[in-house]
Amino acid sequence: MPRTKTEVIASRLAEMTGLPESFSDFLSFGGLYEGPFHFAPGEQMWGSGQKEGYVWFVQSGYGFDKIDLEDGTTMLNGMIEPGLFVCDEKNLMWGSLTASSAKMSTHTTAYRLSTKEWRNFIYSHAHFRSFLYRINAHFLQMRKLRLMKLKHQDKKEYWAETKARFPGIELYCTQTEIASYFGVSKSTMHRIMK
């Protein structure tokens, strides 16, 4: 039986926090999301320079989040995959214009909540706010694992894992963007990718 967007989002929050899926704030939070929105390969979920920002929940599909740097270049900021909440952090935190863009590489289904509604919900639901540290801890662990792999794992093995997890990454991201994500020079990345 298909699950509603509210149930899908509440289930993911339960996975990240260890709280029951039926936690009323999870259901209320999931109920605020609009959608579903469907993206074809190559379509943008959001673009740089937009005033209105959203917190997106990705149910299926994957893509790449790129951030605009002050020198006019872009850098791969992260990979977008099912089960993630993604957004332009600058817009979410300060309400400024978006400084990143997200392009989907596969058919994607996602839901969105405006950053203004997200902030209102967080401010008005103290109980939910008290559990945000668990959600943030989940994402910090994901980032820590990525950094540990980048530091200790053989780069060719990590590249092979990344390609298997995100087929076609080299078609959607430049070698320079991938190199910056891996923390290596473009020439080193070229050797790794061979």
PDB file of C-alpha atoms in Angstrom:
ATOM      1  CA  MET A   1       0.000   0.000   0.000  1.00  0.00           C
ATOM      2  CA  PRO A   2       1.467   3.420  -0.975  1.00  0.00           C
ATOM      3  CA  ARG A   3       2.335   5.679   1.912  1.00  0.00           C
ATOM      4  CA  THR A   4       1.376   9.343   2.137  1.00  0.00           C
ATOM      5  CA  LYS A   5       4.008  12.092   2.082  1.00  0.00           C
ATOM      6  CA  THR A   6       3.331  12.694   5.769  1.00  0.00           C
ATOM      7  CA  GLU A   7       4.026   9.041   6.618  1.00  0.00           C
ATOM      8  CA  VAL A   8       7.142   8.913   4.418  1.00  0.00           C
ATOM      9  CA  ILE A   9       8.629  12.013   6.076  1.00  0.00           C
ATOM     10  CA  ALA A  10       7.626  10.926   9.597  1.00  0.00           C
ATOM     11  CA  SER A  11       9.190   7.507   8.967  1.00  0.00           C
ATOM     12  CA  ARG A  12      12.488   9.076   7.913  1.00  0.00           C
ATOM     13  CA  LEU A  13      12.545  11.344  10.967  1.00  0.00           C
ATOM     14  CA  ALA A  14      11.878   8.292  13.152  1.00  0.00           C
ATOM     15  CA  GLU A  15      14.836   6.484  11.551  1.00  0.00           C
ATOM     16  CA  MET A  16      17.120   9.433  12.278  1.00  0.00           C
ATOM     17  CA  THR A  17      16.016  10.013  15.866  1.00  0.00           C
ATOM     18  CA  GLY A  18      14.906   6.639  17.211  1.00  0.00           C
ATOM     19  CA  LEU A  19      11.519   8.123  18.136  1.00  0.00           C
ATOM     20  CA  PRO A  20       8.259   6.508  17.028  1.00  0.00           C
ATOM     21  CA  GLU A  21       6.948   7.298  13.566  1.00  0.00           C
ATOM     22  CA  SER A  22       3.634   8.275  15.163  1.00  0.00           C
ATOM     23  CA  PHE A  23       5.248  11.162  17.119  1.00  0.00           C
ATOM     24  CA  SER A  24       2.721  13.963  16.579  1.00  0.00           C
ATOM     25  CA  ASP A  25       5.314  16.618  15.687  1.00  0.00           C
ATOM     26  CA  PHE A  26       6.748  14.340  12.959  1.00  0.00           C
ATOM     27  CA  LEU A  27       3.278  13.937  11.484  1.00  0.00           C
ATOM     28  CA  SER A  28       2.571  17.679  11.747  1.00  0.00           C
ATOM     29  CA  PHE A  29       5.922  18.509  10.159  1.00  0.00           C
ATOM     30  CA  GLY A  30       5.430  16.013   7.319  1.00  0.00           C
ATOM     31  CA  GLY A  31       1.928  17.356   6.712  1.00  0.00           C
ATOM     32  CA  LEU A  32       3.295  20.830   5.942  1.00  0.00           C
ATOM     33  CA  TYR A  33       5.207  19.667   2.875  1.00  0.00           C
ATOM     34  CA  GLU A  34       3.836  20.339  -0.610  1.00  0.00           C
ATOM     35  CA  GLY A  35       4.043  17.852  -3.407  1.00  0.00           C
ATOM     36  CA  PRO A  36       4.989  15.509  -4.762  1.00  0.00           C
ATOM     37  CA  PHE A  37       7.201  17.290  -7.291  1.00  0.00           C
ATOM     38  CA  HIS A  38       8.717  15.248 -10.078  1.00  0.00           C
ATOM     39  CA  PHE A  39      11.980  16.087 -11.814  1.00  0.00           C
ATOM     40  CA  ALA A  40      13.391  14.576 -14.996  1.00  0.00           C
ATOM     41  CA  PRO A  41      17.127  14.015 -15.441  1.00  0.00           C
ATOM     42  CA  GLY A  42      18.835  17.383 -15.951  1.00  0.00           C
ATOM     43  CA  GLU A  43      16.099  19.445 -14.274  1.00  0.00           C
ATOM     44  CA  GLN A  44      16.903  21.831 -11.437  1.00  0.00           C
ATOM     45  CA  MET A  45      15.321  21.376  -8.041  1.00  0.00           C
ATOM     46  CA  TRP A  46      16.398  24.921  -7.192  1.00  0.00           C
ATOM     47  CA  GLY A  47      18.715  27.494  -8.715  1.00  0.00           C
ATOM     48  CA  SER A  48      21.191  30.077  -7.551  1.00  0.00           C
ATOM     49  CA  GLY A  49      19.965  33.621  -6.926  1.00  0.00           C
ATOM     50  CA  GLN A  50      16.393  32.734  -5.967  1.00  0.00           C
ATOM     51  CA  LYS A  51      14.674  34.727  -3.246  1.00  0.00           C
ATOM     52  CA  GLU A  52      12.264  31.965  -2.210  1.00  0.00           C
ATOM     53  CA  GLY A  53      13.932  28.932  -0.680  1.00  0.00           C
ATOM     54  CA  TYR A  54      12.668  25.511   0.351  1.00  0.00           C
ATOM     55  CA  VAL A  55      13.646  22.591   2.512  1.00  0.00           C
ATOM     56  CA  TRP A  56      13.236  19.584   0.215  1.00  0.00           C
ATOM     57  CA  PHE A  57      12.700  15.968   1.198  1.00  0.00           C
ATOM     58  CA  VAL A  58      13.876  13.565  -1.500  1.00  0.00           C
ATOM     59  CA  GLN A  59      11.819  10.379  -1.666  1.00  0.00           C
ATOM     60  CA  SER A  60      13.504   8.897  -4.748  1.00  0.00           C
ATOM     61  CA  GLY A  61      16.188   9.817  -7.247  1.00  0.00           C
ATOM     62  CA  TYR A  62      19.504  11.560  -6.931  1.00  0.00           C
ATOM     63  CA  GLY A  63      21.373  14.641  -8.076  1.00  0.00           C
ATOM     64  CA  PHE A  64      24.068  17.108  -7.122  1.00  0.00           C
ATOM     65  CA  ASP A  65      24.133  20.302  -5.073  1.00  0.00           C
ATOM     66  CA  LYS A  66      26.653  22.874  -6.315  1.00  0.00           C
ATOM     67  CA  ILE A  67      27.572  26.105  -4.585  1.00  0.00           C
ATOM     68  CA  ASP A  68      28.639  29.324  -6.290  1.00  0.00           C
ATOM     69  CA  LEU A  69      31.999  30.636  -5.086  1.00  0.00           C
ATOM     70  CA  GLU A  70      32.973  34.305  -4.924  1.00  0.00           C
ATOM     71  CA  ASP A  71      35.476  33.881  -7.784  1.00  0.00           C
ATOM     72  CA  GLY A  72      32.631  32.931 -10.146  1.00  0.00           C
ATOM     73  CA  THR A  73      33.329  29.180 -10.160  1.00  0.00           C
ATOM     74  CA  THR A  74      31.159  26.426  -8.733  1.00  0.00           C
ATOM     75  CA  MET A  75      32.054  23.675  -6.313  1.00  0.00           C
ATOM     76  CA  LEU A  76      30.337  20.355  -5.735  1.00  0.00           C
ATOM     77  CA  ASN A  77      28.717  20.809  -2.326  1.00  0.00           C
ATOM     78  CA  GLY A  78      27.052  17.440  -1.939  1.00  0.00           C
ATOM     79  CA  MET A  79      25.202  14.550  -3.409  1.00  0.00           C
ATOM     80  CA  ILE A  80      21.419  14.415  -3.118  1.00  0.00           C
ATOM     81  CA  GLU A  81      19.885  10.996  -2.574  1.00  0.00           C
ATOM     82  CA  PRO A  82      16.690   9.413  -1.227  1.00  0.00           C
ATOM     83  CA  GLY A  83      15.921  10.055   2.422  1.00  0.00           C
ATOM     84  CA  LEU A  84      17.723  13.399   2.606  1.00  0.00           C
ATOM     85  CA  PHE A  85      16.405  16.798   3.588  1.00  0.00           C
ATOM     86  CA  VAL A  86      18.239  19.297   1.375  1.00  0.00           C
ATOM     87  CA  CYS A  87      18.194  23.054   0.969  1.00  0.00           C
ATOM     88  CA  ASP A  88      20.264  26.113   0.267  1.00  0.00           C
ATOM     89  CA  GLU A  89      21.717  26.649   3.742  1.00  0.00           C
ATOM     90  CA  LYS A  90      22.329  30.378   3.209  1.00  0.00           C
ATOM     91  CA  ASN A  91      18.663  30.918   2.390  1.00  0.00           C
ATOM     92  CA  LEU A  92      17.500  28.701   5.262  1.00  0.00           C
ATOM     93  CA  MET A  93      19.673  30.334   7.912  1.00  0.00           C
ATOM     94  CA  TRP A  94      19.631  33.990   6.874  1.00  0.00           C
ATOM     95  CA  GLY A  95      16.852  34.353   4.321  1.00  0.00           C
ATOM     96  CA  SER A  96      19.304  35.634   1.709  1.00  0.00           C
ATOM     97  CA  LEU A  97      19.251  34.730  -1.981  1.00  0.00           C
ATOM     98  CA  THR A  98      20.135  31.116  -2.719  1.00  0.00           C
ATOM     99  CA  ALA A  99      23.868  30.614  -3.297  1.00  0.00           C
ATOM    100  CA  SER A 100      23.663  27.070  -4.607  1.00  0.00           C
ATOM    101  CA  SER A 101      21.776  25.060  -7.172  1.00  0.00           C
ATOM    102  CA  ALA A 102      20.591  21.479  -7.295  1.00  0.00           C
ATOM    103  CA  LYS A 103      20.279  19.532 -10.509  1.00  0.00           C
ATOM    104  CA  MET A 104      18.761  16.089 -10.563  1.00  0.00           C
ATOM    105  CA  SER A 105      20.474  13.306 -12.486  1.00  0.00           C
ATOM    106  CA  THR A 106      17.666  10.755 -12.418  1.00  0.00           C
ATOM    107  CA  HIS A 107      13.888  10.856 -12.283  1.00  0.00           C
ATOM    108  CA  THR A 108      13.218  12.266  -8.837  1.00  0.00           C
ATOM    109  CA  THR A 109      10.241  12.586  -6.517  1.00  0.00           C
ATOM    110  CA  ALA A 110      10.504  15.199  -3.770  1.00  0.00           C
ATOM    111  CA  TYR A 111       8.390  17.322  -1.418  1.00  0.00           C
ATOM    112  CA  ARG A 112       9.059  20.903  -0.347  1.00  0.00           C
ATOM    113  CA  LEU A 113       8.454  23.219   2.580  1.00  0.00           C
ATOM    114  CA  SER A 114       9.236  26.938   2.366  1.00  0.00           C
ATOM    115  CA  THR A 115      12.108  28.015   4.587  1.00  0.00           C
ATOM    116  CA  LYS A 116       9.767  30.561   6.191  1.00  0.00           C
ATOM    117  CA  GLU A 117       7.306  27.790   7.155  1.00  0.00           C
ATOM    118  CA  TRP A 118      10.222  25.638   8.358  1.00  0.00           C
ATOM    119  CA  ARG A 119      11.413  28.425  10.684  1.00  0.00           C
ATOM    120  CA  ASN A 120       7.859  29.067  11.948  1.00  0.00           C
ATOM    121  CA  PHE A 121       7.395  25.360  12.721  1.00  0.00           C
ATOM    122  CA  ILE A 122      10.731  25.111  14.543  1.00  0.00           C
ATOM    123  CA  TYR A 123      10.033  28.214  16.634  1.00  0.00           C
ATOM    124  CA  SER A 124       6.503  27.148  17.565  1.00  0.00           C
ATOM    125  CA  HIS A 125       7.212  23.451  18.354  1.00  0.00           C
ATOM    126  CA  ALA A 126       9.623  23.366  21.282  1.00  0.00           C
ATOM    127  CA  HIS A 127       9.360  19.590  21.625  1.00  0.00           C
ATOM    128  CA  PHE A 128      10.352  19.061  17.984  1.00  0.00           C
ATOM    129  CA  ARG A 129      13.110  21.648  18.336  1.00  0.00           C
ATOM    130  CA  SER A 130      14.565  19.674  21.252  1.00  0.00           C
ATOM    131  CA  PHE A 131      15.015  16.669  18.927  1.00  0.00           C
ATOM    132  CA  LEU A 132      16.719  18.609  16.144  1.00  0.00           C
ATOM    133  CA  TYR A 133      20.099  17.774  17.655  1.00  0.00           C
ATOM    134  CA  ARG A 134      19.444  14.093  16.880  1.00  0.00           C
ATOM    135  CA  ILE A 135      18.582  14.913  13.286  1.00  0.00           C
ATOM    136  CA  ASN A 136      21.633  17.167  12.963  1.00  0.00           C
ATOM    137  CA  ALA A 137      23.791  14.481  14.595  1.00  0.00           C
ATOM    138  CA  HIS A 138      22.659  12.030  11.920  1.00  0.00           C
ATOM    139  CA  PHE A 139      23.837  14.322   9.135  1.00  0.00           C
ATOM    140  CA  LEU A 140      27.054  15.178  10.966  1.00  0.00           C
ATOM    141  CA  GLN A 141      27.826  11.457  11.184  1.00  0.00           C
ATOM    142  CA  MET A 142      27.263  11.129   7.433  1.00  0.00           C
ATOM    143  CA  ARG A 143      29.674  13.999   6.780  1.00  0.00           C
ATOM    144  CA  LYS A 144      32.198  12.636   9.260  1.00  0.00           C
ATOM    145  CA  LEU A 145      32.104   9.244   7.541  1.00  0.00           C
ATOM    146  CA  ARG A 146      32.699  10.901   4.167  1.00  0.00           C
ATOM    147  CA  LEU A 147      35.648  12.866   5.539  1.00  0.00           C
ATOM    148  CA  MET A 148      37.118   9.749   7.171  1.00  0.00           C
ATOM    149  CA  LYS A 149      36.826   7.862   3.888  1.00  0.00           C
ATOM    150  CA  LEU A 150      38.465  10.729   2.030  1.00  0.00           C
ATOM    151  CA  LYS A 151      41.307  10.779   4.529  1.00  0.00           C
ATOM    152  CA  HIS A 152      41.941   7.068   5.049  1.00  0.00           C
ATOM    153  CA  GLN A 153      40.420   5.098   2.189  1.00  0.00           C
ATOM    154  CA  ASP A 154      42.262   4.599  -1.071  1.00  0.00           C
ATOM    155  CA  LYS A 155      41.023   7.375  -3.378  1.00  0.00           C
ATOM    156  CA  LYS A 156      40.526   4.988  -6.313  1.00  0.00           C
ATOM    157  CA  GLU A 157      38.343   2.739  -4.140  1.00  0.00           C
ATOM    158  CA  TYR A 158      36.368   5.733  -2.886  1.00  0.00           C
ATOM    159  CA  TRP A 159      35.916   6.959  -6.469  1.00  0.00           C
ATOM    160  CA  ALA A 160      34.666   3.490  -7.479  1.00  0.00           C
ATOM    161  CA  GLU A 161      32.173   3.537  -4.560  1.00  0.00           C
ATOM    162  CA  THR A 162      31.028   7.046  -5.492  1.00  0.00           C
ATOM    163  CA  LYS A 163      30.532   6.090  -9.155  1.00  0.00           C
ATOM    164  CA  ALA A 164      28.569   2.984  -8.148  1.00  0.00           C
ATOM    165  CA  ARG A 165      26.373   5.025  -5.799  1.00  0.00           C
ATOM    166  CA  PHE A 166      25.905   7.899  -8.269  1.00  0.00           C
ATOM    167  CA  PRO A 167      26.169   6.465 -11.810  1.00  0.00           C
ATOM    168  CA  GLY A 168      27.042   9.146 -14.339  1.00  0.00           C
ATOM    169  CA  ILE A 169      28.539  11.565 -11.817  1.00  0.00           C
ATOM    170  CA  GLU A 170      31.256  12.456 -14.315  1.00  0.00           C
ATOM    171  CA  LEU A 171      28.536  13.480 -16.810  1.00  0.00           C
ATOM    172  CA  TYR A 172      26.833  15.894 -14.407  1.00  0.00           C
ATOM    173  CA  CYS A 173      29.832  17.330 -12.561  1.00  0.00           C
ATOM    174  CA  THR A 174      33.077  18.689 -13.947  1.00  0.00           C
ATOM    175  CA  GLN A 175      36.354  17.057 -13.036  1.00  0.00           C
ATOM    176  CA  THR A 176      37.277  20.258 -11.162  1.00  0.00           C
ATOM    177  CA  GLU A 177      34.072  20.067  -9.081  1.00  0.00           C
ATOM    178  CA  ILE A 178      34.663  16.396  -8.283  1.00  0.00           C
ATOM    179  CA  ALA A 179      38.300  17.119  -7.383  1.00  0.00           C
ATOM    180  CA  SER A 180      37.236  19.857  -4.942  1.00  0.00           C
ATOM    181  CA  TYR A 181      34.718  17.480  -3.349  1.00  0.00           C
ATOM    182  CA  PHE A 182      37.452  14.839  -2.974  1.00  0.00           C
ATOM    183  CA  GLY A 183      39.900  17.450  -1.668  1.00  0.00           C
ATOM    184  CA  VAL A 184      42.511  16.798  -4.368  1.00  0.00           C
ATOM    185  CA  SER A 185      43.913  18.679  -7.349  1.00  0.00           C
ATOM    186  CA  LYS A 186      42.336  18.324 -10.787  1.00  0.00           C
ATOM    187  CA  SER A 187      45.401  16.428 -12.074  1.00  0.00           C
ATOM    188  CA  THR A 188      45.235  14.007  -9.132  1.00  0.00           C
ATOM    189  CA  MET A 189      41.523  13.496  -9.758  1.00  0.00           C
ATOM    190  CA  HIS A 190      42.277  12.809 -13.431  1.00  0.00           C
ATOM    191  CA  ARG A 191      44.679  10.001 -12.404  1.00  0.00           C
ATOM    192  CA  ILE A 192      42.147   8.606  -9.911  1.00  0.00           C
ATOM    193  CA  MET A 193      39.395   8.532 -12.517  1.00  0.00           C
ATOM    194  CA  LYS A 194      41.493   6.607 -15.088  1.00  0.00           C
TER     195      LYS A 194
END
